[in-house]
Amino acid sequence: MIRSRRELHIASSLLLTLQSMPENRYRLPLFPLPIVLLPGAVMPLHVFEQRYREMVADVLKTNRNFGLIFHDWDEQGPFLGEEGRVGCLAEIQQHEELEDGRFILIVKGVGRFAIDEGLEQKSLYFEAIVTDYKDASAMRDEEMEFRRGESIQLLDALLDLLPNRPDHLHELSVHSELSYSLAQAIQMEFPWHQRLLEIQDEGSRLERIDQVLRTMIRRGGT
């Protein structure tokens, strides 16, 4: 009975803590994977591990959101939910539960977060208290429009080098976060995409992408 009261006290304290949090700070299930999801990107996921099946079942009952965070076990060792790590908020847009309990998901990146505090595992999967991860600075509208125009011109020059030229320029030119749209089309390693996710300035993200586009143009489109 004492144990039950203690558990009730802990649960009540946690509930009060969560209720007192500002809106941009919240509890989030985490799915560490050796891939990077960017805001605006749509990605299929095959969920087969038992603890993440449980996570998906839980989030489908709530707001359908979880945190996808880049983690390579071979390079980084066990995932520890370290403070300050940045991930992408994933929203489940479609799901199919298979007969054996696995899930096939279509998720979309809808924002960024940073881990404030890793939580003791009371379930099979990881959870943390996180904060919305926003850009720290912004260019004036006219400066950003000029900066975006430079990136689109570079993309246009690169597309002209390709034998079958796709045309996504109109779609990209009106995208509020052009850097993420461009990054989805660039075949770079996941650590590169993770660094882009961590940059808190659209102009700096575009400059990082422009460097890649210029290199590809010099190489004739490869």
JSON list of C-alpha atoms in Angstrom, two decimals:
[
{"chain": "A", "resi": 1, "resn": "MET", "atom": "CA", "xyz": [0.00, 0.00, 0.00]},
{"chain": "A", "resi": 2, "resn": "ILE", "atom": "CA", "xyz": [2.84, 2.38, 0.83]},
{"chain": "A", "resi": 3, "resn": "ARG", "atom": "CA", "xyz": [4.33, 1.64, -2.57]},
{"chain": "A", "resi": 4, "resn": "SER", "atom": "CA", "xyz": [1.01, 2.42, -4.24]},
{"chain": "A", "resi": 5, "resn": "ARG", "atom": "CA", "xyz": [0.77, 5.75, -2.41]},
{"chain": "A", "resi": 6, "resn": "ARG", "atom": "CA", "xyz": [4.32, 6.57, -3.42]},
{"chain": "A", "resi": 7, "resn": "GLU", "atom": "CA", "xyz": [3.59, 5.77, -7.05]},
{"chain": "A", "resi": 8, "resn": "LEU", "atom": "CA", "xyz": [0.45, 7.89, -6.86]},
{"chain": "A", "resi": 9, "resn": "HIS", "atom": "CA", "xyz": [2.47, 10.76, -5.40]},
{"chain": "A", "resi": 10, "resn": "ILE", "atom": "CA", "xyz": [5.07, 10.49, -8.15]},
{"chain": "A", "resi": 11, "resn": "ALA", "atom": "CA", "xyz": [2.39, 10.39, -10.85]},
{"chain": "A", "resi": 12, "resn": "SER", "atom": "CA", "xyz": [0.60, 13.37, -9.32]},
{"chain": "A", "resi": 13, "resn": "SER", "atom": "CA", "xyz": [3.83, 15.36, -9.05]},
{"chain": "A", "resi": 14, "resn": "LEU", "atom": "CA", "xyz": [4.67, 14.59, -12.67]},
{"chain": "A", "resi": 15, "resn": "LEU", "atom": "CA", "xyz": [1.20, 15.64, -13.79]},
{"chain": "A", "resi": 16, "resn": "LEU", "atom": "CA", "xyz": [1.49, 18.94, -11.91]},
{"chain": "A", "resi": 17, "resn": "THR", "atom": "CA", "xyz": [4.93, 19.51, -13.41]},
{"chain": "A", "resi": 18, "resn": "LEU", "atom": "CA", "xyz": [3.64, 18.92, -16.93]},
{"chain": "A", "resi": 19, "resn": "GLN", "atom": "CA", "xyz": [0.61, 21.14, -16.36]},
{"chain": "A", "resi": 20, "resn": "SER", "atom": "CA", "xyz": [2.84, 23.98, -15.19]},
{"chain": "A", "resi": 21, "resn": "MET", "atom": "CA", "xyz": [5.15, 23.77, -18.22]},
{"chain": "A", "resi": 22, "resn": "PRO", "atom": "CA", "xyz": [5.06, 26.54, -20.83]},
{"chain": "A", "resi": 23, "resn": "GLU", "atom": "CA", "xyz": [3.45, 25.54, -24.12]},
{"chain": "A", "resi": 24, "resn": "ASN", "atom": "CA", "xyz": [6.81, 25.23, -25.88]},
{"chain": "A", "resi": 25, "resn": "ARG", "atom": "CA", "xyz": [8.07, 22.69, -23.30]},
{"chain": "A", "resi": 26, "resn": "TYR", "atom": "CA", "xyz": [6.45, 19.28, -23.24]},
{"chain": "A", "resi": 27, "resn": "ARG", "atom": "CA", "xyz": [6.91, 15.54, -22.76]},
{"chain": "A", "resi": 28, "resn": "LEU", "atom": "CA", "xyz": [7.70, 13.64, -25.95]},
{"chain": "A", "resi": 29, "resn": "PRO", "atom": "CA", "xyz": [8.27, 9.96, -26.86]},
{"chain": "A", "resi": 30, "resn": "LEU", "atom": "CA", "xyz": [11.58, 9.56, -28.70]},
{"chain": "A", "resi": 31, "resn": "PHE", "atom": "CA", "xyz": [12.45, 7.25, -31.58]},
{"chain": "A", "resi": 32, "resn": "PRO", "atom": "CA", "xyz": [16.26, 7.24, -32.11]},
{"chain": "A", "resi": 33, "resn": "LEU", "atom": "CA", "xyz": [17.19, 6.11, -35.62]},
{"chain": "A", "resi": 34, "resn": "PRO", "atom": "CA", "xyz": [20.28, 6.42, -37.86]},
{"chain": "A", "resi": 35, "resn": "ILE", "atom": "CA", "xyz": [18.32, 8.69, -40.24]},
{"chain": "A", "resi": 36, "resn": "VAL", "atom": "CA", "xyz": [17.32, 12.36, -40.26]},
{"chain": "A", "resi": 37, "resn": "LEU", "atom": "CA", "xyz": [13.82, 13.73, -40.81]},
{"chain": "A", "resi": 38, "resn": "LEU", "atom": "CA", "xyz": [13.58, 17.39, -41.81]},
{"chain": "A", "resi": 39, "resn": "PRO", "atom": "CA", "xyz": [10.63, 19.75, -41.30]},
{"chain": "A", "resi": 40, "resn": "GLY", "atom": "CA", "xyz": [8.28, 19.44, -44.27]},
{"chain": "A", "resi": 41, "resn": "ALA", "atom": "CA", "xyz": [9.69, 16.08, -45.35]},
{"chain": "A", "resi": 42, "resn": "VAL", "atom": "CA", "xyz": [7.48, 12.99, -45.66]},
{"chain": "A", "resi": 43, "resn": "MET", "atom": "CA", "xyz": [9.02, 9.62, -44.83]},
{"chain": "A", "resi": 44, "resn": "PRO", "atom": "CA", "xyz": [7.88, 5.98, -44.60]},
{"chain": "A", "resi": 45, "resn": "LEU", "atom": "CA", "xyz": [8.84, 4.05, -41.46]},
{"chain": "A", "resi": 46, "resn": "HIS", "atom": "CA", "xyz": [8.66, 0.33, -40.76]},
{"chain": "A", "resi": 47, "resn": "VAL", "atom": "CA", "xyz": [8.29, -0.18, -37.00]},
{"chain": "A", "resi": 48, "resn": "PHE", "atom": "CA", "xyz": [9.11, -3.73, -35.95]},
{"chain": "A", "resi": 49, "resn": "GLU", "atom": "CA", "xyz": [10.87, -3.49, -32.55]},
{"chain": "A", "resi": 50, "resn": "GLN", "atom": "CA", "xyz": [8.50, -4.20, -29.66]},
{"chain": "A", "resi": 51, "resn": "ARG", "atom": "CA", "xyz": [9.18, -1.05, -27.65]},
{"chain": "A", "resi": 52, "resn": "TYR", "atom": "CA", "xyz": [8.50, 1.20, -30.63]},
{"chain": "A", "resi": 53, "resn": "ARG", "atom": "CA", "xyz": [5.36, -0.72, -31.51]},
{"chain": "A", "resi": 54, "resn": "GLU", "atom": "CA", "xyz": [4.23, 0.22, -27.99]},
{"chain": "A", "resi": 55, "resn": "MET", "atom": "CA", "xyz": [5.24, 3.83, -28.61]},
{"chain": "A", "resi": 56, "resn": "VAL", "atom": "CA", "xyz": [3.27, 4.03, -31.86]},
{"chain": "A", "resi": 57, "resn": "ALA", "atom": "CA", "xyz": [0.20, 2.48, -30.20]},
{"chain": "A", "resi": 58, "resn": "ASP", "atom": "CA", "xyz": [0.44, 5.08, -27.42]},
{"chain": "A", "resi": 59, "resn": "VAL", "atom": "CA", "xyz": [0.89, 8.14, -29.64]},
{"chain": "A", "resi": 60, "resn": "LEU", "atom": "CA", "xyz": [-1.97, 7.08, -31.91]},
{"chain": "A", "resi": 61, "resn": "LYS", "atom": "CA", "xyz": [-4.20, 7.51, -28.86]},
{"chain": "A", "resi": 62, "resn": "THR", "atom": "CA", "xyz": [-3.02, 11.10, -28.32]},
{"chain": "A", "resi": 63, "resn": "ASN", "atom": "CA", "xyz": [-1.71, 13.76, -30.72]},
{"chain": "A", "resi": 64, "resn": "ARG", "atom": "CA", "xyz": [0.04, 11.33, -33.13]},
{"chain": "A", "resi": 65, "resn": "ASN", "atom": "CA", "xyz": [3.41, 13.04, -32.56]},
{"chain": "A", "resi": 66, "resn": "PHE", "atom": "CA", "xyz": [6.79, 11.65, -31.52]},
{"chain": "A", "resi": 67, "resn": "GLY", "atom": "CA", "xyz": [10.37, 12.81, -31.75]},
{"chain": "A", "resi": 68, "resn": "LEU", "atom": "CA", "xyz": [12.63, 11.29, -34.39]},
{"chain": "A", "resi": 69, "resn": "ILE", "atom": "CA", "xyz": [16.22, 11.87, -33.33]},
{"chain": "A", "resi": 70, "resn": "PHE", "atom": "CA", "xyz": [19.34, 10.97, -35.28]},
{"chain": "A", "resi": 71, "resn": "HIS", "atom": "CA", "xyz": [21.42, 8.33, -33.51]},
{"chain": "A", "resi": 72, "resn": "ASP", "atom": "CA", "xyz": [23.91, 5.87, -34.97]},
{"chain": "A", "resi": 73, "resn": "TRP", "atom": "CA", "xyz": [24.55, 3.12, -32.42]},
{"chain": "A", "resi": 74, "resn": "ASP", "atom": "CA", "xyz": [27.71, 1.94, -34.25]},
{"chain": "A", "resi": 75, "resn": "GLU", "atom": "CA", "xyz": [29.26, 5.42, -34.05]},
{"chain": "A", "resi": 76, "resn": "GLN", "atom": "CA", "xyz": [27.71, 6.84, -30.87]},
{"chain": "A", "resi": 77, "resn": "GLY", "atom": "CA", "xyz": [27.04, 3.84, -28.65]},
{"chain": "A", "resi": 78, "resn": "PRO", "atom": "CA", "xyz": [23.87, 3.53, -26.53]},
{"chain": "A", "resi": 79, "resn": "PHE", "atom": "CA", "xyz": [21.26, 6.28, -26.77]},
{"chain": "A", "resi": 80, "resn": "LEU", "atom": "CA", "xyz": [21.19, 8.21, -23.48]},
{"chain": "A", "resi": 81, "resn": "GLY", "atom": "CA", "xyz": [18.79, 11.07, -24.27]},
{"chain": "A", "resi": 82, "resn": "GLU", "atom": "CA", "xyz": [21.47, 13.68, -23.66]},
{"chain": "A", "resi": 83, "resn": "GLU", "atom": "CA", "xyz": [20.38, 17.25, -22.92]},
{"chain": "A", "resi": 84, "resn": "GLY", "atom": "CA", "xyz": [20.62, 19.61, -25.87]},
{"chain": "A", "resi": 85, "resn": "ARG", "atom": "CA", "xyz": [20.28, 17.06, -28.66]},
{"chain": "A", "resi": 86, "resn": "VAL", "atom": "CA", "xyz": [18.10, 18.29, -31.52]},
{"chain": "A", "resi": 87, "resn": "GLY", "atom": "CA", "xyz": [15.53, 16.20, -33.38]},
{"chain": "A", "resi": 88, "resn": "CYS", "atom": "CA", "xyz": [12.52, 16.56, -35.65]},
{"chain": "A", "resi": 89, "resn": "LEU", "atom": "CA", "xyz": [8.93, 16.38, -34.44]},
{"chain": "A", "resi": 90, "resn": "ALA", "atom": "CA", "xyz": [7.24, 13.65, -36.51]},
{"chain": "A", "resi": 91, "resn": "GLU", "atom": "CA", "xyz": [3.49, 13.54, -37.07]},
{"chain": "A", "resi": 92, "resn": "ILE", "atom": "CA", "xyz": [1.92, 10.21, -38.06]},
{"chain": "A", "resi": 93, "resn": "GLN", "atom": "CA", "xyz": [-0.17, 10.94, -41.16]},
{"chain": "A", "resi": 94, "resn": "GLN", "atom": "CA", "xyz": [-0.98, 7.37, -42.17]},
{"chain": "A", "resi": 95, "resn": "HIS", "atom": "CA", "xyz": [-0.55, 4.06, -40.41]},
{"chain": "A", "resi": 96, "resn": "GLU", "atom": "CA", "xyz": [-1.19, 0.38, -40.98]},
{"chain": "A", "resi": 97, "resn": "GLU", "atom": "CA", "xyz": [-0.91, -2.23, -38.26]},
{"chain": "A", "resi": 98, "resn": "LEU", "atom": "CA", "xyz": [0.10, -5.62, -39.62]},
{"chain": "A", "resi": 99, "resn": "GLU", "atom": "CA", "xyz": [-1.17, -8.94, -38.29]},
{"chain": "A", "resi": 100, "resn": "ASP", "atom": "CA", "xyz": [2.07, -9.61, -36.39]},
{"chain": "A", "resi": 101, "resn": "GLY", "atom": "CA", "xyz": [1.93, -6.22, -34.62]},
{"chain": "A", "resi": 102, "resn": "ARG", "atom": "CA", "xyz": [4.38, -4.34, -36.82]},
{"chain": "A", "resi": 103, "resn": "PHE", "atom": "CA", "xyz": [3.45, -0.87, -38.09]},
{"chain": "A", "resi": 104, "resn": "ILE", "atom": "CA", "xyz": [3.92, 0.76, -41.49]},
{"chain": "A", "resi": 105, "resn": "LEU", "atom": "CA", "xyz": [3.87, 4.54, -41.03]},
{"chain": "A", "resi": 106, "resn": "ILE", "atom": "CA", "xyz": [3.93, 7.63, -43.18]},
{"chain": "A", "resi": 107, "resn": "VAL", "atom": "CA", "xyz": [5.26, 10.50, -41.06]},
{"chain": "A", "resi": 108, "resn": "LYS", "atom": "CA", "xyz": [5.83, 14.18, -41.77]},
{"chain": "A", "resi": 109, "resn": "GLY", "atom": "CA", "xyz": [8.32, 16.50, -40.11]},
{"chain": "A", "resi": 110, "resn": "VAL", "atom": "CA", "xyz": [6.36, 19.32, -38.49]},
{"chain": "A", "resi": 111, "resn": "GLY", "atom": "CA", "xyz": [8.96, 21.10, -36.36]},
{"chain": "A", "resi": 112, "resn": "ARG", "atom": "CA", "xyz": [12.16, 20.83, -34.35]},
{"chain": "A", "resi": 113, "resn": "PHE", "atom": "CA", "xyz": [12.83, 20.18, -30.68]},
{"chain": "A", "resi": 114, "resn": "ALA", "atom": "CA", "xyz": [15.77, 20.04, -28.28]},
{"chain": "A", "resi": 115, "resn": "ILE", "atom": "CA", "xyz": [16.01, 17.65, -25.34]},
{"chain": "A", "resi": 116, "resn": "ASP", "atom": "CA", "xyz": [15.83, 19.47, -22.01]},
{"chain": "A", "resi": 117, "resn": "GLU", "atom": "CA", "xyz": [15.76, 16.45, -19.76]},
{"chain": "A", "resi": 118, "resn": "GLY", "atom": "CA", "xyz": [15.82, 12.73, -20.43]},
{"chain": "A", "resi": 119, "resn": "LEU", "atom": "CA", "xyz": [13.22, 10.87, -18.35]},
{"chain": "A", "resi": 120, "resn": "GLU", "atom": "CA", "xyz": [13.62, 7.64, -16.45]},
{"chain": "A", "resi": 121, "resn": "GLN", "atom": "CA", "xyz": [12.15, 4.85, -18.56]},
{"chain": "A", "resi": 122, "resn": "LYS", "atom": "CA", "xyz": [8.79, 3.83, -17.11]},
{"chain": "A", "resi": 123, "resn": "SER", "atom": "CA", "xyz": [7.84, 2.21, -20.41]},
{"chain": "A", "resi": 124, "resn": "LEU", "atom": "CA", "xyz": [9.85, 0.26, -22.96]},
{"chain": "A", "resi": 125, "resn": "TYR", "atom": "CA", "xyz": [10.65, 3.31, -25.09]},
{"chain": "A", "resi": 126, "resn": "PHE", "atom": "CA", "xyz": [12.50, 6.58, -24.46]},
{"chain": "A", "resi": 127, "resn": "GLU", "atom": "CA", "xyz": [10.81, 9.81, -23.38]},
{"chain": "A", "resi": 128, "resn": "ALA", "atom": "CA", "xyz": [12.12, 13.30, -22.62]},
{"chain": "A", "resi": 129, "resn": "ILE", "atom": "CA", "xyz": [11.04, 16.77, -21.66]},
{"chain": "A", "resi": 130, "resn": "VAL", "atom": "CA", "xyz": [11.75, 18.85, -24.77]},
{"chain": "A", "resi": 131, "resn": "THR", "atom": "CA", "xyz": [11.55, 22.46, -25.89]},
{"chain": "A", "resi": 132, "resn": "ASP", "atom": "CA", "xyz": [10.57, 23.78, -29.31]},
{"chain": "A", "resi": 133, "resn": "TYR", "atom": "CA", "xyz": [13.77, 24.57, -31.24]},
{"chain": "A", "resi": 134, "resn": "LYS", "atom": "CA", "xyz": [13.24, 27.77, -33.19]},
{"chain": "A", "resi": 135, "resn": "ASP", "atom": "CA", "xyz": [15.46, 29.93, -35.36]},
{"chain": "A", "resi": 136, "resn": "ALA", "atom": "CA", "xyz": [17.37, 32.42, -33.22]},
{"chain": "A", "resi": 137, "resn": "SER", "atom": "CA", "xyz": [17.58, 35.14, -35.85]},
{"chain": "A", "resi": 138, "resn": "ALA", "atom": "CA", "xyz": [15.86, 36.17, -39.05]},
{"chain": "A", "resi": 139, "resn": "MET", "atom": "CA", "xyz": [16.73, 38.36, -42.02]},
{"chain": "A", "resi": 140, "resn": "ARG", "atom": "CA", "xyz": [14.48, 41.17, -43.11]},
{"chain": "A", "resi": 141, "resn": "ASP", "atom": "CA", "xyz": [11.91, 40.08, -45.68]},
{"chain": "A", "resi": 142, "resn": "GLU", "atom": "CA", "xyz": [13.64, 41.78, -48.61]},
{"chain": "A", "resi": 143, "resn": "GLU", "atom": "CA", "xyz": [17.03, 40.34, -47.62]},
{"chain": "A", "resi": 144, "resn": "MET", "atom": "CA", "xyz": [15.59, 36.85, -47.29]},
{"chain": "A", "resi": 145, "resn": "GLU", "atom": "CA", "xyz": [13.83, 37.12, -50.65]},
{"chain": "A", "resi": 146, "resn": "PHE", "atom": "CA", "xyz": [17.15, 38.05, -52.27]},
{"chain": "A", "resi": 147, "resn": "ARG", "atom": "CA", "xyz": [18.96, 35.26, -50.43]},
{"chain": "A", "resi": 148, "resn": "ARG", "atom": "CA", "xyz": [16.36, 32.69, -51.46]},
{"chain": "A", "resi": 149, "resn": "GLY", "atom": "CA", "xyz": [16.57, 33.92, -55.04]},
{"chain": "A", "resi": 150, "resn": "GLU", "atom": "CA", "xyz": [20.31, 33.18, -55.10]},
{"chain": "A", "resi": 151, "resn": "SER", "atom": "CA", "xyz": [19.72, 29.60, -53.97]},
{"chain": "A", "resi": 152, "resn": "ILE", "atom": "CA", "xyz": [16.98, 29.07, -56.54]},
{"chain": "A", "resi": 153, "resn": "GLN", "atom": "CA", "xyz": [19.27, 30.37, -59.30]},
{"chain": "A", "resi": 154, "resn": "LEU", "atom": "CA", "xyz": [21.94, 27.87, -58.26]},
{"chain": "A", "resi": 155, "resn": "LEU", "atom": "CA", "xyz": [19.39, 25.07, -58.28]},
{"chain": "A", "resi": 156, "resn": "ASP", "atom": "CA", "xyz": [18.19, 26.18, -61.71]},
{"chain": "A", "resi": 157, "resn": "ALA", "atom": "CA", "xyz": [21.77, 26.09, -63.02]},
{"chain": "A", "resi": 158, "resn": "LEU", "atom": "CA", "xyz": [22.24, 22.59, -61.60]},
{"chain": "A", "resi": 159, "resn": "LEU", "atom": "CA", "xyz": [18.98, 21.31, -63.09]},
{"chain": "A", "resi": 160, "resn": "ASP", "atom": "CA", "xyz": [20.05, 22.60, -66.51]},
{"chain": "A", "resi": 161, "resn": "LEU", "atom": "CA", "xyz": [22.96, 20.15, -66.37]},
{"chain": "A", "resi": 162, "resn": "LEU", "atom": "CA", "xyz": [20.71, 17.12, -65.88]},
{"chain": "A", "resi": 163, "resn": "PRO", "atom": "CA", "xyz": [19.52, 15.08, -68.90]},
{"chain": "A", "resi": 164, "resn": "ASN", "atom": "CA", "xyz": [15.95, 14.93, -67.62]},
{"chain": "A", "resi": 165, "resn": "ARG", "atom": "CA", "xyz": [15.30, 18.25, -65.98]},
{"chain": "A", "resi": 166, "resn": "PRO", "atom": "CA", "xyz": [12.72, 18.13, -63.15]},
{"chain": "A", "resi": 167, "resn": "ASP", "atom": "CA", "xyz": [10.92, 21.39, -62.56]},
{"chain": "A", "resi": 168, "resn": "HIS", "atom": "CA", "xyz": [10.09, 22.13, -58.94]},
{"chain": "A", "resi": 169, "resn": "LEU", "atom": "CA", "xyz": [11.16, 25.77, -58.99]},
{"chain": "A", "resi": 170, "resn": "HIS", "atom": "CA", "xyz": [7.69, 27.25, -58.60]},
{"chain": "A", "resi": 171, "resn": "GLU", "atom": "CA", "xyz": [6.96, 25.06, -55.61]},
{"chain": "A", "resi": 172, "resn": "LEU", "atom": "CA", "xyz": [10.31, 25.87, -54.00]},
{"chain": "A", "resi": 173, "resn": "SER", "atom": "CA", "xyz": [10.11, 29.61, -54.61]},
{"chain": "A", "resi": 174, "resn": "VAL", "atom": "CA", "xyz": [7.04, 29.99, -52.41]},
{"chain": "A", "resi": 175, "resn": "HIS", "atom": "CA", "xyz": [8.19, 27.63, -49.64]},
{"chain": "A", "resi": 176, "resn": "SER", "atom": "CA", "xyz": [8.64, 29.44, -46.32]},
{"chain": "A", "resi": 177, "resn": "GLU", "atom": "CA", "xyz": [11.68, 27.32, -45.36]},
{"chain": "A", "resi": 178, "resn": "LEU", "atom": "CA", "xyz": [13.40, 26.80, -48.68]},
{"chain": "A", "resi": 179, "resn": "SER", "atom": "CA", "xyz": [16.48, 25.26, -47.07]},
{"chain": "A", "resi": 180, "resn": "TYR", "atom": "CA", "xyz": [14.62, 22.15, -45.94]},
{"chain": "A", "resi": 181, "resn": "SER", "atom": "CA", "xyz": [13.04, 21.65, -49.37]},
{"chain": "A", "resi": 182, "resn": "LEU", "atom": "CA", "xyz": [16.41, 21.95, -51.08]},
{"chain": "A", "resi": 183, "resn": "ALA", "atom": "CA", "xyz": [18.08, 19.64, -48.58]},
{"chain": "A", "resi": 184, "resn": "GLN", "atom": "CA", "xyz": [15.63, 16.85, -49.38]},
{"chain": "A", "resi": 185, "resn": "ALA", "atom": "CA", "xyz": [16.89, 16.84, -52.96]},
{"chain": "A", "resi": 186, "resn": "ILE", "atom": "CA", "xyz": [20.58, 16.76, -52.02]},
{"chain": "A", "resi": 187, "resn": "GLN", "atom": "CA", "xyz": [22.12, 13.32, -51.57]},
{"chain": "A", "resi": 188, "resn": "MET", "atom": "CA", "xyz": [24.31, 13.96, -48.55]},
{"chain": "A", "resi": 189, "resn": "GLU", "atom": "CA", "xyz": [25.13, 11.78, -45.56]},
{"chain": "A", "resi": 190, "resn": "PHE", "atom": "CA", "xyz": [22.81, 11.91, -42.55]},
{"chain": "A", "resi": 191, "resn": "PRO", "atom": "CA", "xyz": [25.30, 13.73, -40.26]},
{"chain": "A", "resi": 192, "resn": "TRP", "atom": "CA", "xyz": [25.27, 16.58, -42.81]},
{"chain": "A", "resi": 193, "resn": "HIS", "atom": "CA", "xyz": [21.48, 16.76, -42.65]},
{"chain": "A", "resi": 194, "resn": "GLN", "atom": "CA", "xyz": [21.62, 16.64, -38.85]},
{"chain": "A", "resi": 195, "resn": "ARG", "atom": "CA", "xyz": [23.95, 19.64, -38.77]},
{"chain": "A", "resi": 196, "resn": "LEU", "atom": "CA", "xyz": [21.54, 21.49, -41.06]},
{"chain": "A", "resi": 197, "resn": "LEU", "atom": "CA", "xyz": [18.69, 20.66, -38.68]},
{"chain": "A", "resi": 198, "resn": "GLU", "atom": "CA", "xyz": [20.65, 22.20, -35.79]},
{"chain": "A", "resi": 199, "resn": "ILE", "atom": "CA", "xyz": [21.36, 25.53, -37.52]},
{"chain": "A", "resi": 200, "resn": "GLN", "atom": "CA", "xyz": [19.08, 28.26, -36.15]},
{"chain": "A", "resi": 201, "resn": "ASP", "atom": "CA", "xyz": [19.17, 30.65, -39.09]},
{"chain": "A", "resi": 202, "resn": "GLU", "atom": "CA", "xyz": [17.60, 30.19, -42.52]},
{"chain": "A", "resi": 203, "resn": "GLY", "atom": "CA", "xyz": [20.27, 32.27, -44.24]},
{"chain": "A", "resi": 204, "resn": "SER", "atom": "CA", "xyz": [23.05, 30.09, -42.80]},
{"chain": "A", "resi": 205, "resn": "ARG", "atom": "CA", "xyz": [21.21, 26.92, -43.83]},
{"chain": "A", "resi": 206, "resn": "LEU", "atom": "CA", "xyz": [20.88, 28.22, -47.38]},
{"chain": "A", "resi": 207, "resn": "GLU", "atom": "CA", "xyz": [24.58, 29.11, -47.51]},
{"chain": "A", "resi": 208, "resn": "ARG", "atom": "CA", "xyz": [25.48, 25.57, -46.43]},
{"chain": "A", "resi": 209, "resn": "ILE", "atom": "CA", "xyz": [23.27, 24.17, -49.20]},
{"chain": "A", "resi": 210, "resn": "ASP", "atom": "CA", "xyz": [24.64, 26.65, -51.76]},
{"chain": "A", "resi": 211, "resn": "GLN", "atom": "CA", "xyz": [28.15, 25.33, -51.11]},
{"chain": "A", "resi": 212, "resn": "VAL", "atom": "CA", "xyz": [26.96, 21.86, -52.08]},
{"chain": "A", "resi": 213, "resn": "LEU", "atom": "CA", "xyz": [25.09, 23.14, -55.15]},
{"chain": "A", "resi": 214, "resn": "ARG", "atom": "CA", "xyz": [28.18, 25.05, -56.36]},
{"chain": "A", "resi": 215, "resn": "THR", "atom": "CA", "xyz": [30.31, 21.93, -55.96]},
{"chain": "A", "resi": 216, "resn": "MET", "atom": "CA", "xyz": [27.79, 19.83, -57.91]},
{"chain": "A", "resi": 217, "resn": "ILE", "atom": "CA", "xyz": [27.68, 22.44, -60.68]},
{"chain": "A", "resi": 218, "resn": "ARG", "atom": "CA", "xyz": [31.49, 22.44, -60.96]},
{"chain": "A", "resi": 219, "resn": "ARG", "atom": "CA", "xyz": [31.37, 18.65, -61.27]},
{"chain": "A", "resi": 220, "resn": "GLY", "atom": "CA", "xyz": [28.82, 18.82, -64.05]},
{"chain": "A", "resi": 221, "resn": "GLY", "atom": "CA", "xyz": [25.74, 17.94, -62.02]},
{"chain": "A", "resi": 222, "resn": "THR", "atom": "CA", "xyz": [27.05, 15.06, -59.88]}
]
